[in-house]
Each structure stands twice: as structure tokens, then as C-alpha cells.
Coordinates of C-alpha atoms in Angstrom, one line a residue:
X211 CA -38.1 32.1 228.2
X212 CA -37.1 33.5 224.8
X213 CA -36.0 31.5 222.2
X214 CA -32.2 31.0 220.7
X215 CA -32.5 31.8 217.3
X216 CA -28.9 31.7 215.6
X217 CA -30.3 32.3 212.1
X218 CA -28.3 32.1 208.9
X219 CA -28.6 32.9 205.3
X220 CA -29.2 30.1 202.7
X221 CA -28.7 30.7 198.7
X222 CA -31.7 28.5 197.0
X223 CA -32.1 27.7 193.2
X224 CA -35.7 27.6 192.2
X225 CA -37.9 26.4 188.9
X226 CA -39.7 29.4 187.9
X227 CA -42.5 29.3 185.5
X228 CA -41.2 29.8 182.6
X229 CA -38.4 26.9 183.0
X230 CA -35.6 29.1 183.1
X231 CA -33.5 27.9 186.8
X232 CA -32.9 31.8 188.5
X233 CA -29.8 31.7 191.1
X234 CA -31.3 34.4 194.4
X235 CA -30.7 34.4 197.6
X236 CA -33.5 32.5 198.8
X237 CA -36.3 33.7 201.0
X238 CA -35.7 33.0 204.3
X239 CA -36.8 29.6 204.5
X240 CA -40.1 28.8 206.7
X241 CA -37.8 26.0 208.4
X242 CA -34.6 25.3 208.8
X243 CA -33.4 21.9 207.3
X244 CA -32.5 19.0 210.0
X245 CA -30.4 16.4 209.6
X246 CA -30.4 12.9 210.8
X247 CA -27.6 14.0 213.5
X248 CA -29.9 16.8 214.9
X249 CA -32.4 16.0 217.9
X250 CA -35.5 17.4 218.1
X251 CA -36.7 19.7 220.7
X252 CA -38.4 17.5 223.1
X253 CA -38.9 13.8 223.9
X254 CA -42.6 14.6 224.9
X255 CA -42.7 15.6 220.8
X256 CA -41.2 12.9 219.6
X257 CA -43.9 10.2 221.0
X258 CA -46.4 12.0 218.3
X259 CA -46.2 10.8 214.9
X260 CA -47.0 13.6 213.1
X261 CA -44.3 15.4 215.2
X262 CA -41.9 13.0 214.0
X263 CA -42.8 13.4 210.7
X264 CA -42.3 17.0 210.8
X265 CA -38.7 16.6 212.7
X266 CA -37.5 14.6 209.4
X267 CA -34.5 15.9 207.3
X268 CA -36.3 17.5 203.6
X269 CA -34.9 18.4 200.6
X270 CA -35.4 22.2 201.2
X271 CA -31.7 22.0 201.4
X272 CA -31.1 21.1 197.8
X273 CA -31.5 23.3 194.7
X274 CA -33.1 20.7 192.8
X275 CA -35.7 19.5 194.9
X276 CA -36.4 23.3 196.2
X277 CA -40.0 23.4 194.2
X278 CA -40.9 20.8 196.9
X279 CA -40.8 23.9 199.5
X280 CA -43.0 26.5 197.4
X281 CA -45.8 25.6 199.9
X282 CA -43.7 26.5 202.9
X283 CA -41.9 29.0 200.9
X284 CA -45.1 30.7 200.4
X285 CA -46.9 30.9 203.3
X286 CA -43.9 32.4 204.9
X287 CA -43.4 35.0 202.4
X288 CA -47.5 35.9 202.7
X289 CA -46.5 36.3 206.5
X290 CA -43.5 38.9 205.7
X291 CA -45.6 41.1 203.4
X292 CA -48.6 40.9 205.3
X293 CA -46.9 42.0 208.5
X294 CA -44.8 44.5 207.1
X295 CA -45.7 46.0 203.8
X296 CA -49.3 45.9 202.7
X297 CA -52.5 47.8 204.5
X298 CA -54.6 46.4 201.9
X299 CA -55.0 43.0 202.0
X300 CA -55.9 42.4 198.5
X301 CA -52.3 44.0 197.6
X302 CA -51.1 40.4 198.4
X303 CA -52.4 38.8 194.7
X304 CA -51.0 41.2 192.7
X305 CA -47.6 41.4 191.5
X306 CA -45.2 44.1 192.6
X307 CA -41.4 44.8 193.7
X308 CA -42.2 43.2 197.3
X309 CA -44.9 41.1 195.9
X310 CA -43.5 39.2 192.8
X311 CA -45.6 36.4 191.9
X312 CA -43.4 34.4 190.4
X313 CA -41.7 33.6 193.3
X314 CA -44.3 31.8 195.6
X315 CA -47.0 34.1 194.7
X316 CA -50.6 33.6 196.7
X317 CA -52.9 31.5 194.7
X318 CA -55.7 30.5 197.9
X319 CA -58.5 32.0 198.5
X320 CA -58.6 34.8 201.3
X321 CA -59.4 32.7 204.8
X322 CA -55.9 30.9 203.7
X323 CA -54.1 34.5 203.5
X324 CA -56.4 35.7 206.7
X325 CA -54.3 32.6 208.7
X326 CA -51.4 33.5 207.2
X327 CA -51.6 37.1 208.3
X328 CA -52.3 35.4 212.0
X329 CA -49.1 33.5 211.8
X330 CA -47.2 37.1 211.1
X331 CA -48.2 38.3 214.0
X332 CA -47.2 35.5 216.3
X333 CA -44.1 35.4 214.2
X334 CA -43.2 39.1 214.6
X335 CA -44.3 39.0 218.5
X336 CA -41.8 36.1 219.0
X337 CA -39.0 37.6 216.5
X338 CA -39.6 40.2 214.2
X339 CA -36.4 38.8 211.9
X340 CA -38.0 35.9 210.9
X341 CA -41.0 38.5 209.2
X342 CA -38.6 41.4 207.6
X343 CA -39.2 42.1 204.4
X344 CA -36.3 41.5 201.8
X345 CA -33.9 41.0 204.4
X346 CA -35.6 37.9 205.9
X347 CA -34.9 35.9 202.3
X348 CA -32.3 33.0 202.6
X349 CA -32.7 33.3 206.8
X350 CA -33.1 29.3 208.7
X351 CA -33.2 28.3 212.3
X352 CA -34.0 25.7 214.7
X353 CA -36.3 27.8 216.3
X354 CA -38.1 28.9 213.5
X355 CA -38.2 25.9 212.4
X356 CA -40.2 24.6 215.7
X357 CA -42.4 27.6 215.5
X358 CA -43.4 26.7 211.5
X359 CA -44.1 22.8 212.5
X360 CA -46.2 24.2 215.6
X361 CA -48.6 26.3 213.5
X362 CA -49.6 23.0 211.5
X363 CA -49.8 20.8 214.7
X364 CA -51.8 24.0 216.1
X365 CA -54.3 24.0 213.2
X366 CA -54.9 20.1 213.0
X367 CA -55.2 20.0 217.1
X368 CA -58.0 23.1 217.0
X369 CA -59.3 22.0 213.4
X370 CA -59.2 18.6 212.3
X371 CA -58.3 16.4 215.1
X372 CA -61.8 17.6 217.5
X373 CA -63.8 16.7 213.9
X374 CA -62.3 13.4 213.8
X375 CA -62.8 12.8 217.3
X376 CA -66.3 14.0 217.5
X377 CA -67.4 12.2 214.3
X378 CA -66.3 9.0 215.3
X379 CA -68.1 9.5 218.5
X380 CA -71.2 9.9 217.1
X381 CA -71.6 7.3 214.7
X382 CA -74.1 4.6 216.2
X383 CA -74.7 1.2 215.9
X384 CA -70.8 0.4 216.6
X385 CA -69.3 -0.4 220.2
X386 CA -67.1 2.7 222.3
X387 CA -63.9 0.3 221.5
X388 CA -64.7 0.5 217.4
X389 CA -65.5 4.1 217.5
X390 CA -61.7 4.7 219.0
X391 CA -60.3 2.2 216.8
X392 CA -61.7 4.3 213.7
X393 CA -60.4 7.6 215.4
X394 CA -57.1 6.2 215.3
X395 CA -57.1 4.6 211.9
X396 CA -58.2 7.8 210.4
X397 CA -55.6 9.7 212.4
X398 CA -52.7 7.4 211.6
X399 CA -53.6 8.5 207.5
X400 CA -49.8 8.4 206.3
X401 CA -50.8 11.0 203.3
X402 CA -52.0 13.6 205.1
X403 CA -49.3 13.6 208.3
X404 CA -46.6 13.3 205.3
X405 CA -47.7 16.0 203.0
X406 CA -48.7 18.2 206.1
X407 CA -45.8 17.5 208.2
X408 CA -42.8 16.2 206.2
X409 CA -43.4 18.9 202.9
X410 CA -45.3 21.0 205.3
X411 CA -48.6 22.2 204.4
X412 CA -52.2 23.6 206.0
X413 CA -54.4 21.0 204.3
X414 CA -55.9 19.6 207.9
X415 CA -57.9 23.2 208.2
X416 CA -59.5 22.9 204.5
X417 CA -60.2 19.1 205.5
X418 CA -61.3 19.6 209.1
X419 CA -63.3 22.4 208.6
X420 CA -65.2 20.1 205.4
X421 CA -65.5 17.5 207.9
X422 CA -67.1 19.9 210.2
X423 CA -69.7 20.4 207.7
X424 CA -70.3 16.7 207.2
X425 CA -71.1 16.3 210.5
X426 CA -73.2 19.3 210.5
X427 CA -75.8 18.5 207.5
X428 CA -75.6 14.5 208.2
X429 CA -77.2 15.6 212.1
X430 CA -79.7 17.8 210.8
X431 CA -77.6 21.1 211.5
X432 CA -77.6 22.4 208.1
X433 CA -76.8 25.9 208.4
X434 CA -73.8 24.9 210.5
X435 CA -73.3 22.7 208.5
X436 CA -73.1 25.1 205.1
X437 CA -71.2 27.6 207.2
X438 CA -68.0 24.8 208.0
X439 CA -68.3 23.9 204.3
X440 CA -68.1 27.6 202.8
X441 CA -65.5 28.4 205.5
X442 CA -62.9 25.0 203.7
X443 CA -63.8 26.6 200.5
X444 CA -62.6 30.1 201.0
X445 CA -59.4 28.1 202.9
X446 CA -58.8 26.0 199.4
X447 CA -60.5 26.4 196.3
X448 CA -60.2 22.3 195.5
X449 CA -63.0 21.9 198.3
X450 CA -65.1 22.3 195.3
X451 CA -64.7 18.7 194.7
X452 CA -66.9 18.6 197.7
X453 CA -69.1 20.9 197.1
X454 CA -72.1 18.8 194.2
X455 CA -72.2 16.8 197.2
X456 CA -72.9 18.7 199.7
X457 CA -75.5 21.2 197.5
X458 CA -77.3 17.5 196.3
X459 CA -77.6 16.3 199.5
X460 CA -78.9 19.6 201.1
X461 CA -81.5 19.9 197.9
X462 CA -82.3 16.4 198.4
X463 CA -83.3 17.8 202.1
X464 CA -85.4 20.7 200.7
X465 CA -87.5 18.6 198.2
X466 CA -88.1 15.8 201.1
X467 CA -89.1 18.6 202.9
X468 CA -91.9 20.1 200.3
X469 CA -90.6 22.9 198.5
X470 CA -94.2 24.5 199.1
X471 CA -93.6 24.4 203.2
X472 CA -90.5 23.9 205.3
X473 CA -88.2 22.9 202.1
X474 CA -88.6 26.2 200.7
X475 CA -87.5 28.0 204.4
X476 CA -84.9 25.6 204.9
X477 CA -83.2 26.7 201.3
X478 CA -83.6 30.2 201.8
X479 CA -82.1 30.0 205.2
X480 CA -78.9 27.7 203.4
X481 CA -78.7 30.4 200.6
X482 CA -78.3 33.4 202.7
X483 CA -75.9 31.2 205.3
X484 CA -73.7 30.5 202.2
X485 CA -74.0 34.2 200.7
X486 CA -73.5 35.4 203.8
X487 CA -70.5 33.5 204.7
X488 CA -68.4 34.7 201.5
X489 CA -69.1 38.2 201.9
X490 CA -67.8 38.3 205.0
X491 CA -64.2 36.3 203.7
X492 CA -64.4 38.4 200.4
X493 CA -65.4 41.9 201.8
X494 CA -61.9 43.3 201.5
X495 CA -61.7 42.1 198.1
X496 CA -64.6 43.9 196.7
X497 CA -64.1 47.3 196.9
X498 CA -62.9 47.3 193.6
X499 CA -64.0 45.2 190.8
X500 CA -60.4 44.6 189.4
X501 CA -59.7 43.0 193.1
X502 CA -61.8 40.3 193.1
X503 CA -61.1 39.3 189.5
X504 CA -57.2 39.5 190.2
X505 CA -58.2 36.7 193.4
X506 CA -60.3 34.5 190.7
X507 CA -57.4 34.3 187.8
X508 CA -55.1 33.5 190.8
X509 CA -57.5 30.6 192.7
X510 CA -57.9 29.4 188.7
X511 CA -54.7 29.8 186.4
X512 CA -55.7 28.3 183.5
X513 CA -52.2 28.8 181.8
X514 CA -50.6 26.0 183.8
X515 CA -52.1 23.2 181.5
X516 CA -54.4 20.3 182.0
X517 CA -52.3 18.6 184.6
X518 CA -48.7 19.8 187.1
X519 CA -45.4 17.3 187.2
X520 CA -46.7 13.6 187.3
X521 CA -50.1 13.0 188.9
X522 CA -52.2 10.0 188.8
X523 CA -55.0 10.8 186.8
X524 CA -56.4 10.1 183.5
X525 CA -54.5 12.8 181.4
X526 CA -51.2 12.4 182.7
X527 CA -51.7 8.9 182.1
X528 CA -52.8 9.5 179.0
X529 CA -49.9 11.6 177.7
X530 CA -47.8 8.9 177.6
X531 CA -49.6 8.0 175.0
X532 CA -51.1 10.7 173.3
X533 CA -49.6 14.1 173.8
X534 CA -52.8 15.6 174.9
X535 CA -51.2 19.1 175.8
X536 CA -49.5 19.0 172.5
X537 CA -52.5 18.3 170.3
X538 CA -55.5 20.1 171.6
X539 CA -55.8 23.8 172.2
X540 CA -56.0 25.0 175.6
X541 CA -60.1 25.8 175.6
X542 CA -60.5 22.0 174.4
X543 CA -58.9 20.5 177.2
X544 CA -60.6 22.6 179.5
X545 CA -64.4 21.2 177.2
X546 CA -62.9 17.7 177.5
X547 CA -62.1 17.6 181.1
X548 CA -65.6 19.5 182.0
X549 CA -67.1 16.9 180.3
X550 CA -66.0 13.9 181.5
X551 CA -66.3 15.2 185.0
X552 CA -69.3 16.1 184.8
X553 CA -70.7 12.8 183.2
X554 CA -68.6 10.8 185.9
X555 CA -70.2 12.2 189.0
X556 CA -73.9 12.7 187.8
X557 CA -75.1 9.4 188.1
X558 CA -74.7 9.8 191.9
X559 CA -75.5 12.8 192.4
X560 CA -79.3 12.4 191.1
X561 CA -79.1 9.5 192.9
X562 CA -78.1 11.4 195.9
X563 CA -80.7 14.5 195.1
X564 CA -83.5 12.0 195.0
X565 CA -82.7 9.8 198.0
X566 CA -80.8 12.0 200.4
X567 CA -79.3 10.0 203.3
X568 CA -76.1 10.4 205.5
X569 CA -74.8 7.1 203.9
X570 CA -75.4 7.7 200.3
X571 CA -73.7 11.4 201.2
X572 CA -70.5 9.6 202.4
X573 CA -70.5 7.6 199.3
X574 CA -71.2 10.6 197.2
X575 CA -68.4 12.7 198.4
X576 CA -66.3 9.5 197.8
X577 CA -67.3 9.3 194.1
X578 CA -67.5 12.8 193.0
X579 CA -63.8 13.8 194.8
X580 CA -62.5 10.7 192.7
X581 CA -64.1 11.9 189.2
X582 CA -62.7 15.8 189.7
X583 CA -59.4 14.2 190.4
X584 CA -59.7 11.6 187.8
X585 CA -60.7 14.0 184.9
X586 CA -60.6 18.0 185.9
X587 CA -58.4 20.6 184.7
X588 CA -55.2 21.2 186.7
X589 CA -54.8 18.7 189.2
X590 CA -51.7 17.8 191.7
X591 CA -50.6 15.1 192.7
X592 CA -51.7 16.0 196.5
X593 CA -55.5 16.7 195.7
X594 CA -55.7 13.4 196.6
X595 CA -56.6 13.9 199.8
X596 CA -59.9 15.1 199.0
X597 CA -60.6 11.9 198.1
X598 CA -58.4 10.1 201.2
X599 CA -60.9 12.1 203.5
X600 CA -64.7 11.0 202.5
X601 CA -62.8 7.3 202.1
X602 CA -61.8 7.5 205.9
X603 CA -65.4 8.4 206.7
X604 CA -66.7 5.1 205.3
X605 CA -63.9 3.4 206.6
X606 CA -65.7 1.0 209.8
X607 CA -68.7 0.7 206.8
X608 CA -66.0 -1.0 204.1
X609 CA -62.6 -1.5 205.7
X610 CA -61.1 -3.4 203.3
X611 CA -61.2 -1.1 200.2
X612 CA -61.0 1.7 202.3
X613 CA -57.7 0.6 203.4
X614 CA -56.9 -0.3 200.2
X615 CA -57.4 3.1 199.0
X616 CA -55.8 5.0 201.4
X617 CA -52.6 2.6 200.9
X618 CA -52.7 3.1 197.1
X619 CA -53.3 7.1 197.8
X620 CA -49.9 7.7 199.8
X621 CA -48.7 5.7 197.3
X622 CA -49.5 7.7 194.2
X623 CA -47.3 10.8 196.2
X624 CA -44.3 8.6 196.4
X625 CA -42.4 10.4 193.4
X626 CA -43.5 13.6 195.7
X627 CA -42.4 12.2 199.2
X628 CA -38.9 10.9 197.8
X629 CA -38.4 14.5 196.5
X630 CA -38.8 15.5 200.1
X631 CA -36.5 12.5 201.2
X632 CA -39.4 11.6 202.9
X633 CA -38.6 7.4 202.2
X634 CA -38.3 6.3 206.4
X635 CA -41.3 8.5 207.8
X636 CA -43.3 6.9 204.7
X637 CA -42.2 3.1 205.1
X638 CA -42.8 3.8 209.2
X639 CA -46.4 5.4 209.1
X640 CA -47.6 2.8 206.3
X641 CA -46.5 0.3 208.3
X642 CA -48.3 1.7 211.3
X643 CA -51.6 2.9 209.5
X644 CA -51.8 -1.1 207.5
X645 CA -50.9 -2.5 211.2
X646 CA -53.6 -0.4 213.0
X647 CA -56.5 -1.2 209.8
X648 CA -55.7 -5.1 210.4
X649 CA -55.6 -5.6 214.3
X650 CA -58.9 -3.1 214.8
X651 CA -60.9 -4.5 211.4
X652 CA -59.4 -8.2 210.1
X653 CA -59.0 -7.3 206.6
X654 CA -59.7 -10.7 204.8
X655 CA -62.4 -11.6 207.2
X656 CA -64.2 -8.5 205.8
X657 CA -64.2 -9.2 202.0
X658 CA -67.8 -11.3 201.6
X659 CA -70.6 -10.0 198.9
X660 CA -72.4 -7.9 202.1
X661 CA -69.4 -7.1 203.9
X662 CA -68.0 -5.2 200.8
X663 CA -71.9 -4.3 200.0
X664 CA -71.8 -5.9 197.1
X665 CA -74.7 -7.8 197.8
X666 CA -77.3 -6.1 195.2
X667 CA -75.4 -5.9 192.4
X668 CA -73.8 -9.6 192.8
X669 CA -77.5 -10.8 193.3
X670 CA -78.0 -9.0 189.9
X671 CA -75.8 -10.0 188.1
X672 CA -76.5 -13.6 188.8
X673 CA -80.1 -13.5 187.5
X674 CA -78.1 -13.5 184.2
X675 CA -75.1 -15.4 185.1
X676 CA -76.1 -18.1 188.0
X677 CA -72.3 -18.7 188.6
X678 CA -71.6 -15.8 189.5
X679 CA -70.2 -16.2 192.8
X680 CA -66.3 -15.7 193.1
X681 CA -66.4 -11.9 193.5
X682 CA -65.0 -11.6 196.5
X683 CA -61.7 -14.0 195.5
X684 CA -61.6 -11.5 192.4
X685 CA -61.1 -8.5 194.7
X686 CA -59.4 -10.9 196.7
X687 CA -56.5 -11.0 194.0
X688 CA -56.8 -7.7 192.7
X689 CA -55.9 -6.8 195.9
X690 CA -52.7 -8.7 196.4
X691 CA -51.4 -7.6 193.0
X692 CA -52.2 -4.1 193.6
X693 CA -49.9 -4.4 197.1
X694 CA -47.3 -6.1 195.4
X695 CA -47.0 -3.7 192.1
X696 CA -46.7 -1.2 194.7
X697 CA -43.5 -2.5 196.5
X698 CA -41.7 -3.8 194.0
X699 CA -42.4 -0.2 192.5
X700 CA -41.7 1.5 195.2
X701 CA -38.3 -0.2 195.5
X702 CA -37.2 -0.2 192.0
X703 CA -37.5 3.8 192.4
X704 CA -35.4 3.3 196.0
X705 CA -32.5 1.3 194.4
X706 CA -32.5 1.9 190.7
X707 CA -31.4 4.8 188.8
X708 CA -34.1 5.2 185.4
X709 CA -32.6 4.9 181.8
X710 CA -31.1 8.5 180.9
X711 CA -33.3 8.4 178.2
X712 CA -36.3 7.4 180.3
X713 CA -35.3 9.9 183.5
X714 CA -39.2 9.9 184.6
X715 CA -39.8 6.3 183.8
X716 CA -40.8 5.0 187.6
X717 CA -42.7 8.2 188.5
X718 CA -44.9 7.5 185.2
X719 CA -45.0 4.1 186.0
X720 CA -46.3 5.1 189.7
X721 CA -49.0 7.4 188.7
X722 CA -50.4 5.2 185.9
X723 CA -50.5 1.9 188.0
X724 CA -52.0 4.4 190.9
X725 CA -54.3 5.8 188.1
X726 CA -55.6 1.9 187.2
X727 CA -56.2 1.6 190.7
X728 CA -58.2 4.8 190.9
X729 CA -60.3 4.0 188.2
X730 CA -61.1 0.4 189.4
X731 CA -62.3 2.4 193.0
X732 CA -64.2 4.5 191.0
X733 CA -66.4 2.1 189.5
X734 CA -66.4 0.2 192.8
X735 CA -68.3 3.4 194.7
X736 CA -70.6 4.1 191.9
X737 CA -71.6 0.5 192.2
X738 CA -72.0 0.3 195.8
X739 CA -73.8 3.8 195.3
X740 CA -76.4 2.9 192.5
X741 CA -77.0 -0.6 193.9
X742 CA -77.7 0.5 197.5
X743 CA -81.5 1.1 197.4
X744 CA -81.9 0.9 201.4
X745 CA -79.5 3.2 202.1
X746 CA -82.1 5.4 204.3
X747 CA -82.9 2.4 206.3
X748 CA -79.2 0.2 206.9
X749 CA -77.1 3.7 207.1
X750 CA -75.5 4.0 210.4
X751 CA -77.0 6.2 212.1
X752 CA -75.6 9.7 212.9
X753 CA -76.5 11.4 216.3

């Protein structure tokens, strides 16, 4: 049965680098806009959640929220060159009459452009209009619209969701019915099924294919394991927030293991997995020396600043104050954001080297994810994620600030999501994700000293202050005014237009309150991290 495709031409305004708004006729867009009167395709579709998050009207539509598509925008445009103008792939990062990189240029590493290049072919197979170069710009239809939304629900049902599934299944010392509760809690994450279905990107393959790798080093299967990791790493460079991690942990496993006997194999045998593994993504990139450089300044452009739009980290925060990008050269802020990474995430990472366990990993990948996003150089507002993900992992271990985190996460993308007109899927799936977190794992009967593993350091603390003992009503309250800052925030943005001299006044007010938060969770982990001395003996197991 061949598809109806009654394609039309839109004209988009876009935000190009420089500031300067440039009227073209836009590239054909990788989906066509859908209203509220529109059906979708199937009623079988519309029981998914992340189908009917995709199905929701966006503002592609709208000149000024067209910057919200650039994601969707690119990887449709790296499908029309790659299927119709370049025989060598590394072509694709450098800028040219069919390849201008101003306009949704490729800055991924090459397994992302690889997909990409697989989505052409389907694309051109099914209707080779929706991949012509040049003429394709400004194109939109129903049908290729349904064919964009399938490629994400393609990658999350043959990436992510078997990762999920299979890591849940495998965790011990919990009953059958808590291991599918935690499968659906983790599914039912309303930031990634928003930002990968409602302003439509691919990051379930980065974060499946990093879970993969979890699951690989915490049983034992190391070189699996390393290959999963390098293989979300050549998908999206911001897996490095993953990777001290993953290298401590496996080093941890090499010195247990006597570097004098099986340690030393067993990191020789990692090494040439991980070498291995980006030759064979980079090969076509390094015939020539110039190539490979062009892919690095693209993976890392420096020239965009310390920080993109309004993000909930400490130097956005920060500027509101203190004009950070005003006052300190460029090669500072990169020195002052290295640093304070770097300090932020060592304390667990030797703890990590020196007492490798599959718990202290989890906790490891929590804290370091939350320090690069806290304090490294050019961060957006959706790298949170890499933090959502390690939190989901620990999430039957400490349900009640996992939760917490994950609510305050989608949160700190709500300047992002209203952009998108977004405001209905992300009331429903909150609503759905806090409902699912409460029935399967009581929140507030889960918030004693041991339950929040707080245990150690409260028992600490009290050898110096005996009455010590209202922790938990502290987090307790923290809690509640963290939920209620959020709504009342959230509709103050809904209902309220800002000051005209204050235009970005909630959105700041978002990110630092969601910034506070961060910083609280961060000490939190470390805590839990520096303070758990058994964690070889109580982790949960891993089969």
C-alpha cells in the first residue's frame, strides 16, 4: 500500500548564528505540523504514550519558535545530502553550497550521521521527494510526518526499551511485580518521551546504548560492555559525562584484579575493544588529517560561549548576577569550568577506583553526570538527561529523591517544552510518571535515615550533635517546597505575560530554582556515595 503524500511548501524564519533573523524558504520540514483538529493515524498508536506525544501540535509552524526544530531540521537535511550529494561521508561537516553549516549543520559524531544516512535510504525507498536536494526545502506531510515519528519509536523499541527491560529483569533481591513496576516508571520518564517525541530527537539510542554498557560491566561482561559505551559516544559526544565512570569503575576492576596477573589482561583486552571500536566509526574520517580535525571543532565549538539560551546550571545562574561571558575571556571560562568539574566529580571517582562495585557505579554515574552539567563548558538545557538516566537506574534503591529528581529535571526544560507548545503532553505524562512512582513505591513511607541511605552520615553526624534526628522531616519539607515553587512557577509562565523590560524573567527564574535544586541533589549523591562503605556487600545484586 503506498502512502498519500500531498506535500506542500512552508517559508520558515530561522535564528542564525550570528543573530541576524534570514527570511528562506525553509528546508522541507522533517514533519509536518498537526493541529489539535487532525487525528492521528491509528487508534492502535494512540494507546502509546510516547506516540501521543509525538502526534501533538509543535511550534515548527511559527517563525519564532523555529530554533526549536534545528534537531529535526537537521537530521532531515543530513538525510538529503547524504542520499543524494556526497560519496564521501566526511563531506557532510564541512561547509559548502549544498552543505551550509549555518543552517542545521552536523555537529554529532559519525555513528549519529551513519543512522542518519540509514534513514535516507528508507526515506528515498518510500518517496524519493521527501530526500531531494534543494528542492525538498519548505516540503511537509502527514505521511512524512508518520515516517519521522517512526524512526524515533523504531530506535527506542530496538535500542532503549530491550535495555530497560532487560536491566530491570536482572536486578535481584526485588520480587517479579517490583522489577515491572521499575520498567514502567523508568519508561513513563516525561523528559525523555517529550524531548524525543514532542521536539523530536534520537537521544534514546545514545542513552540505550550507554545503558547497554551498564549492564555489561556491572555483570562482569566488560568488553561488551566498553563496546555499548564507545558505540553512545560516537552517537553523542555529551556521553562523555559518562565516561570517568565507566573508565573508574573498569580500573577499579583491573587493580582488584592484580595488575601483575588477570588485571593487566583484562585492561589490554578493554583498551584494544575501545581503540578498536572508534576506528571502525572514524575510518572514513581519517584518510586525511584535516577530516578528522574538521569532525573535532564541530563535536566541540568552543565559539558558542560557556552556556546556550537558559539552562539550569551554575553559570547561567550565575549571569544573572555577574556577567560571566562579559567579563572573562573565552580560555578562562573554559579554565574555570574544567576546574570546577573536575574537583566536583573526583571525590567519587577515587572512591569508585578504589572500591569498585555495581552500586557505587550507579551512584557514580549519578554524581559525575550532575557535576559536567552543573559546571562544564557549553551545556543545554536537554543534557539533562544524562543525568535523568543513571537516576532511573537507582530508582527501586532511593525512590523518593529519585522521583524528585526526575520531576524537577522535566521541569528545568519547561521554558524548552512551552516553546514546542508542548504544555498538555507535559501536565499529562507528569501526572502519569508521579502517579505510577507513588502507587508502585509509597513515596513518604520511603523517606527514613536507611531508606534514603542516609544512615552513616546521620549516625555521624550525631557523634557531634546527639539531636540530630529530624533529617528526614528536613527532606521532608524541602521536598514540598520544591513541588510547590514548581507549579506556582510553572503557572505564572502559563497565564502571565513577563515585564517587557524583564521578557526572560520566568525562564531565569525556572533554571535558577531548578539549578538550587540540582545543587542540593548533588551534595545528596556525594553523601550517599562517600558515606556508603558496604556498598560491595548491601548492593543489589546484578545477574
Amino acid at each position: 500500500m503506498k502512502l498519500r503524500d500531498t506535500g506542500k511548501k512552508l517559508p520558515l524564519t530561522y535564528q542564525s548564528n550570528n543573530g541576524s533573523r534570514d527570511q528562506i524558504q525553509a528546508g522541507r520540514l522533517c514533519t509536518s505540523t498537526f493541529t489539535y483538529g487532525d487525528t492521528p493515524p491509528s487508534p492502535k498508536l494512540r494507546s502509546d504514550t510516547r506516540t501521543c506525544v509525538s502526534w501533538q501540535p509543535s511550534g515548527w509552524r511559527s517563525a519564532e519558535n523555529s530554533s526549536m526544530s534545528r534537531q529535526c531540521l537537521r537530521c532531515f537535511l543530513i538525510c538529503t545530502f547524504f542520499s543524494n550529494a556526497y560519496r564521501d561521508i566526511s563531506s557532510r561537516y564541512f561547509n559548502s553550497s549544498d552543505n551550509n553549516l549555518q543552517y542545521w549543520g552536523l555537529d554529532y559524531p559519525p555513528l549519529t550521521a551513519y543512522h542518519s544516512l540509514l534513514c535516507a535510504y528508507v526515506a528515498k525507498f518510500i518517496n524519493p521527494d521527501w530526500v531531494a536536494l534543494h528542492t525538498s526545502r519548505g516540503y511537509e506531510s502527514q505521511a512524512h510526518k508518520l515516517f519521522m515519528r517512526t524512526t524515533v519509536l523504531a530506535a527506542d523499541l530496538l535500542i532503549y526499551i530491550p535495555a530497560v527491560l532487560l536491566y530491570c529483569y536482572s536486578l535481584k533481591e526485588i520480587s517479579p511485580k517490583r522489577k515491572i513496576a521499575s520498567a514502567l516508571c523508568i519508561l513513563l520518564y516525561p523528559g525523555l518521551i517529550l524531548i524525543d517525541y514532542g521536539h523530536f530527537q534520537y537521544n534514546s539510542v545514545s542513552l540505550g546504548f550507554a545503558l547497554w554498557g551498564v549492564l555489561g560491566v556491572s555483570c562482569d561482561w566488560d568488553l561488551l560492555g566498553s563496546l555499548a559505551f564507545c558505540l553512545a559516544l560516537n552517537y553523542k559526544q555529551m556521553e562523555l559525562y559518562h565516561s570517568l565512570p565507566f573508565f573508574c569503575f573498569l580500573l577499579g576492576k583491573c587493580f582488584k584484579k592484580g595488575l601483575r596477573g588477570k588485571g593487566s589482561a583484562l585492561f589490554i583486552r578493554i583498551a584494544c575493544t575501545v581503540v578498536a571500536s572508534f576506528l571502525l566509526c572514524w575510518l572514513p574520517f581519517l584518510t586525511e588529517r584535516e577530516h578528522a580535525l574538521q569532525v573535532v571543532r564541530r563535536l566541540f565549538p568552543v565559539d558558542r560561549g560557556l552556556f546556550e539560551d537558559k539552562v539550569a546550571n551554575i553559570w547561567c545562574s550565575l549571569n544573572v548576577f555577574l556577567k560571566i561571558k562579559d567579563i572573562l575571556p573565552r580560555h578562562i571560562q573554559i579554565a574555570i569550568s574544567f576546574c570546577f568539574t573536575f574537583l566536583s566529580l573526583l571525590p567519587a571517582c577515587i572512591k569508585l577506583t578504589v572500591q569498585p562495585s555495581a552500586k557505587g557505579f550507579r551512584f557514580t554515574l549519578v554524581s559525575c553526570a550532575l557535576s559536567f552539567f552543573l559546571f562544564s563548558f557549553q551545556v543545554h538545557e536537554k543534557s539533562i538527561l544524562l543525568v535523568s538516566l543513571p537516576v532511573c537506574l537507582v530508582l527501586t534503591e532511593i525512590p523518593f529523591m529519585s522521583t524528585w529528581f526526575l520531576l524537577v529535571s522535566t521541569f528545568s526544560m519547561l521554558p524548552l517544552l512551552l516553546k514546542d507548545q508542548l504544555l498538555l503532553p507535559s501536565v499529562v505524562t507528569v501526572m502519569a510518571f508521579l502517579i505510577a512512582c507513588s502507587t508502585f513505591f509509597p513515596m513518604f513511607e520511603n523517606t527514613s535515615e536507611e531508606q534514603l541511605q542516609l544512615k552513616s552520615f546521620a549516625v555521624s553526624v550525631r557523634r557531634h550533635l546527639p539531636g540530630f534526628t529530624f533529617l528526614p522531616r528536613i527532606i521532608q519539607c524541602l521536598f514540598l517546597s520544591s513541588v510547590i515553587t514548581m507549579i506556582l512557577l510553572t503557572i505564572l509562565s502559563v497565564t502571565l505575560d513577563p515585564p517587557q523590560k524583564l521578557p526572560d524573567l520566568f525562564s531565569v527564574l525556572i533554571c535558577f530554582v531548578s539549578c538550587v535544586n540540582f545543587v542540593f541533589f548533588l551534595v545528596y549523591f556525594n553523601i550517599v556515595i562517600m558515606w556508603d562503605s558496604k556498598n560491595g556487600r548491601n548492593r543489589k545484586k546484578i545477574d
